[in-house]
XYZ file of C-alpha atoms in Angstrom:
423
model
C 71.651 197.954 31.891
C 70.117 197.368 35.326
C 68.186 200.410 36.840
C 68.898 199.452 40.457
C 71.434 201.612 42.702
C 74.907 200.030 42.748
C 74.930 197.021 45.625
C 71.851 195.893 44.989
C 70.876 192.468 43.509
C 67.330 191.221 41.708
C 65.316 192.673 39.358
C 62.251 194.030 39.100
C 60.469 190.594 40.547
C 62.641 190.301 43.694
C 62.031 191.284 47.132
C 62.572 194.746 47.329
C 64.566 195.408 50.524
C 64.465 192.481 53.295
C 62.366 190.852 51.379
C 59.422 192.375 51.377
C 56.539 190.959 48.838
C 54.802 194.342 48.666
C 55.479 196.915 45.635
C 55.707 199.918 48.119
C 59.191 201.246 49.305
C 59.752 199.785 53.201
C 59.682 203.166 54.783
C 56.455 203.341 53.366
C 54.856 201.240 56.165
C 54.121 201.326 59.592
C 57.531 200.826 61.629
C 56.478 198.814 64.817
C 56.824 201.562 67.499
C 60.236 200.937 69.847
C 60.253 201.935 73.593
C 62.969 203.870 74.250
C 64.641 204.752 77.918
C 64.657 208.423 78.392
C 67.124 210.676 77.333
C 69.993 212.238 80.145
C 68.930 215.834 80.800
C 71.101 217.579 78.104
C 70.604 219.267 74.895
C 70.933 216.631 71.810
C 73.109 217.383 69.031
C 71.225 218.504 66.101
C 70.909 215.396 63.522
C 69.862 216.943 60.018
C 67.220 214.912 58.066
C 68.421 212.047 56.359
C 68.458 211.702 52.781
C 67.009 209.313 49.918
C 65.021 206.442 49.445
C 63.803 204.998 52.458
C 64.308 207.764 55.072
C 61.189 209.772 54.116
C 60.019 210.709 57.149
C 56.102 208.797 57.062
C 53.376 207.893 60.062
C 54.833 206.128 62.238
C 58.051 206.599 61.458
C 61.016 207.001 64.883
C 63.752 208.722 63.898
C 65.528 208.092 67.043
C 65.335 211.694 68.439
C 63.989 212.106 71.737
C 61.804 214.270 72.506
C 62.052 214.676 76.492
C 59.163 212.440 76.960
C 59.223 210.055 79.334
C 57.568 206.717 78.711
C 56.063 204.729 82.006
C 56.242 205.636 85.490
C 58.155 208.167 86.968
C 58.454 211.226 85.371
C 59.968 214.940 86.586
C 58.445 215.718 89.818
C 58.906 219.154 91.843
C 61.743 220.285 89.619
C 63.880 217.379 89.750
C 64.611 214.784 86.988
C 63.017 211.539 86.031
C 65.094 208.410 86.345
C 64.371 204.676 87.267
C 61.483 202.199 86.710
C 57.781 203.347 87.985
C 59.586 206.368 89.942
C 62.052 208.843 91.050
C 66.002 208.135 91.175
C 67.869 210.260 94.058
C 64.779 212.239 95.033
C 64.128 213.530 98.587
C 60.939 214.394 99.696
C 61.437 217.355 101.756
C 60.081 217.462 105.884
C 57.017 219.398 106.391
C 57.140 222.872 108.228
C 56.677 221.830 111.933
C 53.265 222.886 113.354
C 54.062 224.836 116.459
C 50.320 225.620 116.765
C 49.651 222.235 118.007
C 53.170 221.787 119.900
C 52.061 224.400 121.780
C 48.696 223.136 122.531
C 50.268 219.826 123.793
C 52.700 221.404 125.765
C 50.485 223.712 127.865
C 47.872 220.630 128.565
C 50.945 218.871 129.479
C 51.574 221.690 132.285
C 47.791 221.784 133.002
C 48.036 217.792 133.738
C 50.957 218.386 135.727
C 49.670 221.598 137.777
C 46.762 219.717 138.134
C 48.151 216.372 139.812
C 50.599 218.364 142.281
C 47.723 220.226 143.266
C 45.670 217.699 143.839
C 48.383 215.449 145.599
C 49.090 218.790 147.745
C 45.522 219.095 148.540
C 44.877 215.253 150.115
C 48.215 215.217 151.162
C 47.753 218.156 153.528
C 44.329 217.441 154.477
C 45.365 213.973 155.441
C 47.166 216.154 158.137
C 44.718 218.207 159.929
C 43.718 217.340 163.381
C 39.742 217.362 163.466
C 39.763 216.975 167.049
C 36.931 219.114 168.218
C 32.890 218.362 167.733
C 31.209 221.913 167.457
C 28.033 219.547 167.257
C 28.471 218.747 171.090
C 28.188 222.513 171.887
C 23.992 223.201 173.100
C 21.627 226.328 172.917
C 24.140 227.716 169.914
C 23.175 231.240 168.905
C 21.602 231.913 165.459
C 23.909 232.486 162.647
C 25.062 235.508 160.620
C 26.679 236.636 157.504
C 30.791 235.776 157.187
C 32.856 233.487 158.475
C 33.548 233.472 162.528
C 36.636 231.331 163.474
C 38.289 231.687 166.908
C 41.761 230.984 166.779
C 43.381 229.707 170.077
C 46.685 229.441 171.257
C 47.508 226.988 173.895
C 50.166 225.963 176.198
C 50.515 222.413 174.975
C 53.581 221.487 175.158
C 52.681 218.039 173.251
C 55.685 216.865 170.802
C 58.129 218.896 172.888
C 61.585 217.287 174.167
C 62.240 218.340 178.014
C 65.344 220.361 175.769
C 62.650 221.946 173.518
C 60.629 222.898 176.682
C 63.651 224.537 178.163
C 64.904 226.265 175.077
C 61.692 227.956 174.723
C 60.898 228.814 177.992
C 57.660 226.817 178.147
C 58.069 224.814 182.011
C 56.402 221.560 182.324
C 52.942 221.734 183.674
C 50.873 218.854 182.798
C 47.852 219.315 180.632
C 47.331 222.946 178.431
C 45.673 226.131 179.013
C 45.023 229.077 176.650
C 47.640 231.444 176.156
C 45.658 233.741 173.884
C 42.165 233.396 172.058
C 40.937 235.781 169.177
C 37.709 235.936 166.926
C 38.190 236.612 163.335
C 35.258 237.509 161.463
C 35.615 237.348 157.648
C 33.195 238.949 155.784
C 32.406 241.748 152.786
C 33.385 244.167 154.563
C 36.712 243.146 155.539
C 37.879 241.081 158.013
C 37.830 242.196 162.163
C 40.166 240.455 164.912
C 38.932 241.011 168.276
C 41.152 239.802 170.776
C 39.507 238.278 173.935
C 42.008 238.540 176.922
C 42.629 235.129 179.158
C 41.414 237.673 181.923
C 38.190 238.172 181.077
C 35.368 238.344 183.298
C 32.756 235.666 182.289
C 30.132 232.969 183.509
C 30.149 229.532 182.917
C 26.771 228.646 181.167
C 24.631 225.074 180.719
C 26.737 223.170 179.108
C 27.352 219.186 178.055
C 30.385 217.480 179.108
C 32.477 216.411 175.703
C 33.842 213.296 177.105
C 31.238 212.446 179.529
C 27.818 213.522 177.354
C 26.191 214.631 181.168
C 24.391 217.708 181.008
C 25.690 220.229 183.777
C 23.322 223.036 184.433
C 24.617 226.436 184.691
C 24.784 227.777 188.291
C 26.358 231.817 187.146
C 29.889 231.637 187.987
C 31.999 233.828 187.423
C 35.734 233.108 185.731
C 38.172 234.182 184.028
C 37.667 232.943 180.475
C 40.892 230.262 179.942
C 39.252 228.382 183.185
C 36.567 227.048 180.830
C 39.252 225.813 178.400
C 40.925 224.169 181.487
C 37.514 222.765 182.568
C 36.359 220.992 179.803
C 37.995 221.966 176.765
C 37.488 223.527 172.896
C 33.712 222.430 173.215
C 33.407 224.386 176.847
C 35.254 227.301 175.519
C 32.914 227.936 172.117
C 29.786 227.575 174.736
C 31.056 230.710 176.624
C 32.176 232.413 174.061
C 28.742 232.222 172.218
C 26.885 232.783 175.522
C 28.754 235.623 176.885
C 28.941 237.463 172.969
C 26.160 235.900 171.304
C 28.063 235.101 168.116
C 27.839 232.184 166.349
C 31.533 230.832 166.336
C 31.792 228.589 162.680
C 35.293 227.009 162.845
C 37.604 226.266 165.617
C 41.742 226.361 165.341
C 44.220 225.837 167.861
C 47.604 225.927 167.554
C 50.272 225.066 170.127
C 53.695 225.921 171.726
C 55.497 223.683 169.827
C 53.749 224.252 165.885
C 54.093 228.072 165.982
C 57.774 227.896 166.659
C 58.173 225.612 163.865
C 56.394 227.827 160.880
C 58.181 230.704 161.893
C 61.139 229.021 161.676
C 59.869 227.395 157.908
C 59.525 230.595 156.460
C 62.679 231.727 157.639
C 62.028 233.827 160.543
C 59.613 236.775 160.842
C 60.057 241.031 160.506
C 58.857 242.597 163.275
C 59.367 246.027 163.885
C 59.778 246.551 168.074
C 58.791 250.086 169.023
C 60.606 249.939 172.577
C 63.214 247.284 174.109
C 61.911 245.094 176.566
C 62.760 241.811 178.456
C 60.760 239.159 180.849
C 62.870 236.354 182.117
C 58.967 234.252 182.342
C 58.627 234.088 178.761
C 62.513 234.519 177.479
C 62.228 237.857 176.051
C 65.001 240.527 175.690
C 64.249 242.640 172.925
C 65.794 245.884 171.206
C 63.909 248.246 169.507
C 63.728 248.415 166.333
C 63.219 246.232 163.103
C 64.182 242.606 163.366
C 63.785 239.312 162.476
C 62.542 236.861 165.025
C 63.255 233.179 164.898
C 60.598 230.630 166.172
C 62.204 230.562 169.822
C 62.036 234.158 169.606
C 58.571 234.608 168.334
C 57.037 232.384 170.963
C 58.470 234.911 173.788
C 57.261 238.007 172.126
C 54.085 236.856 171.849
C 53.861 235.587 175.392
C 54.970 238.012 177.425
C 53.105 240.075 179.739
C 55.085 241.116 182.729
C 57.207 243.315 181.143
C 54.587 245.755 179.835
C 52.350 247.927 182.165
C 48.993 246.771 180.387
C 49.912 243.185 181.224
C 47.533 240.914 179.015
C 46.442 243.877 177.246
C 49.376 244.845 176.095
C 50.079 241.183 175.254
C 47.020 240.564 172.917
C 47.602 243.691 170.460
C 51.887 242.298 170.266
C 50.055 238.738 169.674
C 47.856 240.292 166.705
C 50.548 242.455 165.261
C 52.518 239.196 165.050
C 49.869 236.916 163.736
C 49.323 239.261 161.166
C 52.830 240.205 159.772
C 53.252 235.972 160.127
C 50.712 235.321 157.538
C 52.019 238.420 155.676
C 55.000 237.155 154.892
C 54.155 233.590 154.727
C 51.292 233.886 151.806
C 54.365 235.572 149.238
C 55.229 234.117 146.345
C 58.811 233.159 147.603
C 56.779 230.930 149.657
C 54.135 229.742 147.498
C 55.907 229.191 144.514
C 58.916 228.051 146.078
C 58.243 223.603 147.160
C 61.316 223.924 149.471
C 59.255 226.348 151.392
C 55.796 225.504 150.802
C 55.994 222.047 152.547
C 57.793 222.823 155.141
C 55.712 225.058 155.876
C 52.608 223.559 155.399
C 53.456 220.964 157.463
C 54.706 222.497 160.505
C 51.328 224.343 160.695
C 49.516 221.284 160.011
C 51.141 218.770 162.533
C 50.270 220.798 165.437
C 46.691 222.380 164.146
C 43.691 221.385 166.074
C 40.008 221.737 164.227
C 36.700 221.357 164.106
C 35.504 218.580 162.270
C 33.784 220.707 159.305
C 36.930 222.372 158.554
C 38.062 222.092 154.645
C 41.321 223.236 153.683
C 39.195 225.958 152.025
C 37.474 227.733 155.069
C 41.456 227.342 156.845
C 42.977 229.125 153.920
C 40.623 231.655 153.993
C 41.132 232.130 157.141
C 44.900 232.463 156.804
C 44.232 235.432 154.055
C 41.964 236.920 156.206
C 44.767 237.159 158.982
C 46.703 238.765 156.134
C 44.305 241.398 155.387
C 44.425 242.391 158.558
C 48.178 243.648 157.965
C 47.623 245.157 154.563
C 44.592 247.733 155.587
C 41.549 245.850 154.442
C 40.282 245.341 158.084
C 40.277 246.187 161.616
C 42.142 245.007 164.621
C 40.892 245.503 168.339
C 40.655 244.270 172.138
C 37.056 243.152 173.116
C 35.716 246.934 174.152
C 36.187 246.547 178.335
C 34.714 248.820 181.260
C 37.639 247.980 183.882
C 38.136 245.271 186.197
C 35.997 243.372 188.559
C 36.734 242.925 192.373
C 38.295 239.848 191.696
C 40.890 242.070 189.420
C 39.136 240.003 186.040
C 38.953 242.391 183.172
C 34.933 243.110 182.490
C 33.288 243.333 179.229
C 31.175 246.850 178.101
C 28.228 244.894 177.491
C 26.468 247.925 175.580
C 29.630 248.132 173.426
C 30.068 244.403 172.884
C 26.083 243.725 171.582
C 26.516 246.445 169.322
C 29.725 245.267 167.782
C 28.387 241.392 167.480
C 25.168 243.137 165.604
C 27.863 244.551 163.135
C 29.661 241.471 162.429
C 25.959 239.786 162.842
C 25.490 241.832 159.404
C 28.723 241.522 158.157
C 28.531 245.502 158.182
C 31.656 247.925 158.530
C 32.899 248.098 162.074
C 32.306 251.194 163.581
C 32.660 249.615 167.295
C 36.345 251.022 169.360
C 37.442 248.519 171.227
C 40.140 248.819 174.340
């Protein structure tokens, strides 16, 4: 009787199994290992051990269970599952946080760029439009110079630019050539800035002088005129001779501004507030005023701040209206509304500009500070004031207090306070 399970053929010197030559049971030896894909994510059944010969479980030996690990590439990565060849199946790698340290770093040097090529377009672009007319260097036996800033701001009669219907609109006539209507010195300094007003009246002497045109030498013979006849002689260069000679300040910057310019930056900024103590009118200049507060266009502005006939001081009265206005107009013109506001701003800018006469060392710089200096005038950091005066000559021209003027020029000599009252 054969001792071999039922099924099985051979005897005890056949191939046991598939033919195997050795004595030992085939699950006895080595299984070649088989690479399996991975499992899908989900719980096997549970296969109980298998039973009898040849399912011992031995080294090597695969029962087909598997047990979650993956063979290759790929692999579970950041919670997800494995899938696919060398890599992940269906995964998204998710978008990094955004780094608005650095956005914001590019966006404010990106406003820096920009602030910084406007400003330097502004800055050529309004330079480009000053009119350095006037050679300071021309002017002989100059006094010595102090501390500050001295500019003397002129305004003149030209009526250059103007259409005969401008001329008539504002009152100005037609009289060849240009005089000065009104001439100030504004000293800007650490103590605040001063305005003295000179009045067109004034009593003063022609000195030595050279001609600007000519280059001929005239020597100075002591006449006596009013001061807009050296203006009318010989021009910006005459008029900073006299002025130095007769004060003995050192004038550093020269600005003139005509007829035609100051109506148009009043009328940029939209007019200016003026508050008009007592009505008055002059049919010379155009003026009918009410008292009050009011805003004055440019045609306005030009006969408030030329009229003298209607007030019983005549030019005097006319050069403290002619500061009060210069100062509220650079008041309200150096405001943010204006500023900040390009609609405004150039406009603005060049109205001024196009009609501004200057010395040829004049930067945008030294103008703008001059222009803030006008301001501070209005907001209580400095004084305002006539040149102090004694009465009038025979020839009715307003004379200087000589004692009075030397010790206010030592003052602004030393940039110290002004203690000096002027008329």
């Amino acid at each position: 009787m054969s001792d071999w399970p039922e099924g099985r053929n051979g005897g005890p010197g056949e191939r046991y199994g598939r033919g195997s030559a050795s004595p030992r049971p085939e699950s006895a030896r080595a299984m070649p290992h088989v690479r399996r894909r991975p499992a899908p994510p989900q719980s096997p059944p549970h296969i109980p051990p298998q039973q009898g010969p040849g399912y011992e479980d031995g080294p090597g030996y695969d029962s087909g269970y598997n047990t979650g690990q993956v063979y290759g590439g790929g692999g579970q990565r950041g919670g997800g599952h494995g899938g696919g060849r060398g890599g992940d199946s269906g995964y998204v790698q998710p978008r990094p946080a955004p780094n608005w340290g650095r956005r914001l770093k590019v966006g404010v040097l990106s406003l820096v760029v920009v602030v910084l090529a406007v400003s330097v377009g502004t800055y050529f672009w309004a330079d480009g439009k000053l009119k350095r007319e006037v050679d300071l260097s021309k002017v002989i036996d100059r006094p010595s110079e102090g501390d500050g800033t001295n500019y003397l701001v002129v305004g003149s009669d030209s009526r250059e630019g103007m259409t005969a219907e401008d001329k008539k609109k504002l009152h100005t006539g037609s009289a060849e050539g240009k005089r000065t209507d009104s001439m100030m010195i504004l000293h800007d300094g650490s103590n605040g800035p001063t305005l003295i007003s000179l009045p067109r009246d004034s009593n003063v002497e022609i000195p030595s002088f050279v001609g600007s045109e000519s280059g001929k030498k005239f020597a100075g013979t002591g006449r006596q005129v009013k001061l807009n006849a050296a203006y009318a002689e010989d021009g910006p260069e005459l008029l900073v001779r006299t002025v130095e000679f007769n004060t003995g300040l050192h004038i550093d910057h020269y600005v003139e501004i005509g007829f035609g310019g100051f109506a148009k930056i009043v009328d940029a900024i939209g007019g200016v507030e003026m508050d008009i103590p007592k009505a008055f009118k002059d049919k010379n200049s155009g003026a009918d005023f009410q008292a009050g507060k009011q805003t004055l266009n440019g045609e306005q502005s030009l006969a408030f701040v030329r009229t003298r006939y209607a007030f019983a001081g005549s030019d005097l009265d006319r050069t403290k209206n002619q500061q009060k206005f210069l100062a509220a107009l650079a008041s309200q013109t150096a405001t943010p509304s204006t500023i900040l506001n390009p609609f405004k701003l150039y406009p603005t800018m060049g109205a001024g500009l196009d009609t501004l006469i200057v010395d040829k060392d004049m930067s945008l710089w030294s103008l703008g500070n001059m222009f803030f200096a006008m301001k501070g005038v209005t907001g209580g950091e400095g004084t305002s004031m006539n040149i102090p005066l004694t009465g009038q000559s025979v020839n009715g021209n307003l004379v200087w207090d000589k004692a009075k003027v030397k010790q206010l020029v030592e003052q602004l000599k030393n940039d110290e306070k002004v203690t000096v009252k002027g008329s």
